[in-house]
Amino acid sequence: MINVAAASVGRQVTVREALQRIDAAAAGILLLVRPDGTFERTVTDGDLRRLLLAGATLDESLEKLAQIESLVLREGYTRQSALELMTTHGIDHLPVMDARGFAVRVIERRELDEQILLSTPHIGTAEREFVEEAFRTNWIAPLGPNVDAFEREMADWVGVPHAAALSSGTAAIHLALVMLDVGPGDIVLCSSLTFAASANPILYLSAVPVFVDSEPESWNMSPRALERALESLIAQGKRPKAIVIVNLYGQSADMDPLLELCRRYDVPVVEDAAESLGARYRDRSSGTFGLIGVFSFNGNKIITTSGGGMLVSADESLVKRARFLATQAREAELHYEHKVVGYNYRMSNILAGVGRGQVRVLADRIAARRRNFERYRQGLSDRTMLEWMPEPQWSFSNRWLSVATLARGYGMDVRTLIRRLAAEGIEARPVWKPMHLQPVFAGTAYFAHDGSVSQDFFDRGICLPSGTNMTESQQDRVIETLQQLLQ
Ligand SMILES: *Cc1c(COP(=O)(O)O)cnc(C)c1O
């Protein structure tokens, strides 16, 4: 950052001094100020060179420097407007003036270029070794020792007996539903407030999704809405074949009452823990509550293999079946024998190497995500229009994303806020658009809590930059920008 005091000179200084100051400020520009300290114009080394070429000597003052009006920014400028001005005029610095005409800072193009993204991959130090080992031993093909080890290490980490490494979380959900024998016309219940990947596999199987609302305490599936859905469907003689319960933004759903309902009505549970790896419900890891649990290692998740997923279960036969179906359902014969439809869904040995490195930093990543959330909450504690996603007493969230809603009746729409953050180079996103509102699922049945909670979260929710490689100063920039925008 350019020091304004060090870069400011009056017209009485000599050209020589000005050149020395420009050198020392290492900024390429000086701020010419009037005797009263107000800003007059910027001076570049090109301006000084032209002065010399026009016949001035090094010992002359800057009196002959033309009086021009320099480009400046006024306080309250947006990053976007500053970048546009710099791009249009081909300049790299702009002074910012306050209402009294004093230069308060100089912004540089490179600080404007810095984008703070929602959630980016964060690679540790061990990943490369596992990947290099795969190269060294020529285990480039799918499967191999890294895959076996990654499955073991992940299963141990979350405390589940069996795990199958797959090409994506979506593939894991798809296989889970295949193994639960979901087929054309079958009903599958699913959380409405989620990413489309939770529900798309229902359509892959030509089954019929029925969406269930969230409850305000955890933002996840409402037991009350689920009870209504089950009662209504069973009264119509339509027992659901399966249910996909999603753990949103790193937080488990309220499993006890949900599982109790699923037991009562005999509906097997697929637990979509794609976002909640490392989180806990009471004393158990998220992802271990369903008959089948699903994790994702997509690039934006808490740990990543660049792309990948895992299917876990206490039932070994299910996990073995998943591995079989994921390798084209090839029978154990000398020739290629297939009795059922298979898929190409296994993880490659190279990506599993990345995963093995990532498991080793998972605890750090959870701590860092939780720290991000706490810094937001504390740094913005006086902005009461921000209502943070709660963490019920039974929950230990991994705080994958730091999420809040804007208070009802607050004067700014959440989409306006997101656009203003974008203009400052900060990527924020709305909360997931509920599946029952998505055109691809138009006409699907939906069971609300008391009033549509998921729609309300969608209307008012915002996900803030939450990556674990976001620096504290970057996060401070997000906090300061929010303080400016939320008055
Ligand atoms: C990311 C995600 C998935 C899908 O995982 P992929 O590995 O990207 O296929 C499924 N469900 C939820 C809730 C997710 O956030």
Short mmCIF file of C-alpha atoms and ligand atoms in Angstrom, two decimals, residues 167-171 173 194-195 197-198 246-248 272 274-275 294-298 300-301 307-309 400 432, ligand 1:
data_model
loop_
_atom_site.label_atom_id
_atom_site.label_comp_id
_atom_site.label_asym_id
_atom_site.label_seq_id
_atom_site.Cartn_x
_atom_site.Cartn_y
_atom_site.Cartn_z
CA SER A 167 -15.89 -40.39 -9.19
CA SER A 168 -18.28 -37.91 -7.53
CA GLY A 169 -20.77 -37.39 -4.76
CA THR A 170 -23.52 -37.41 -7.37
CA ALA A 171 -22.38 -40.86 -8.52
CA ILE A 173 -26.14 -40.83 -4.52
CA THR A 194 -30.06 -28.34 -1.34
CA PHE A 195 -27.85 -28.46 -4.41
CA ALA A 197 -27.02 -33.05 -7.17
CA SER A 198 -29.00 -34.41 -4.20
CA VAL A 246 -29.18 -33.50 3.23
CA ASN A 247 -26.82 -31.88 5.76
CA LEU A 248 -26.56 -28.31 4.58
CA ASP A 272 -26.19 -36.67 1.71
CA ALA A 274 -21.45 -33.94 0.74
CA GLU A 275 -21.13 -30.65 2.61
CA VAL A 294 -22.39 -39.90 0.80
CA PHE A 295 -19.42 -37.51 0.76
CA SER A 296 -18.13 -35.26 -2.00
CA PHE A 297 -14.58 -34.14 -2.80
CA ASN A 298 -15.56 -31.62 -5.44
CA ASN A 300 -15.33 -26.31 -3.53
CA LYS A 301 -15.89 -28.78 -0.69
CA GLY A 307 -13.51 -34.20 -8.21
CA GLY A 308 -14.65 -37.30 -6.38
CA GLY A 309 -16.99 -38.81 -3.87
CA TRP A 400 -18.24 -25.31 5.28
CA TRP A 432 -29.41 -22.79 -2.57
C1 LIG B 1 -21.52 -31.00 -3.87
C2 LIG B 1 -22.77 -31.66 -3.49
C3 LIG B 1 -23.18 -32.86 -4.06
C4 LIG B 1 -22.52 -33.48 -5.25
O1 LIG B 1 -21.21 -33.82 -5.11
P1 LIG B 1 -20.30 -33.89 -6.44
O2 LIG B 1 -19.08 -34.55 -5.92
O3 LIG B 1 -20.09 -32.49 -6.88
O4 LIG B 1 -21.02 -34.71 -7.44
C5 LIG B 1 -24.34 -33.45 -3.58
N1 LIG B 1 -25.05 -32.90 -2.62
C6 LIG B 1 -24.72 -31.74 -2.05
C7 LIG B 1 -25.57 -31.19 -0.97
C8 LIG B 1 -23.58 -31.06 -2.48
O5 LIG B 1 -23.27 -29.88 -1.94
#
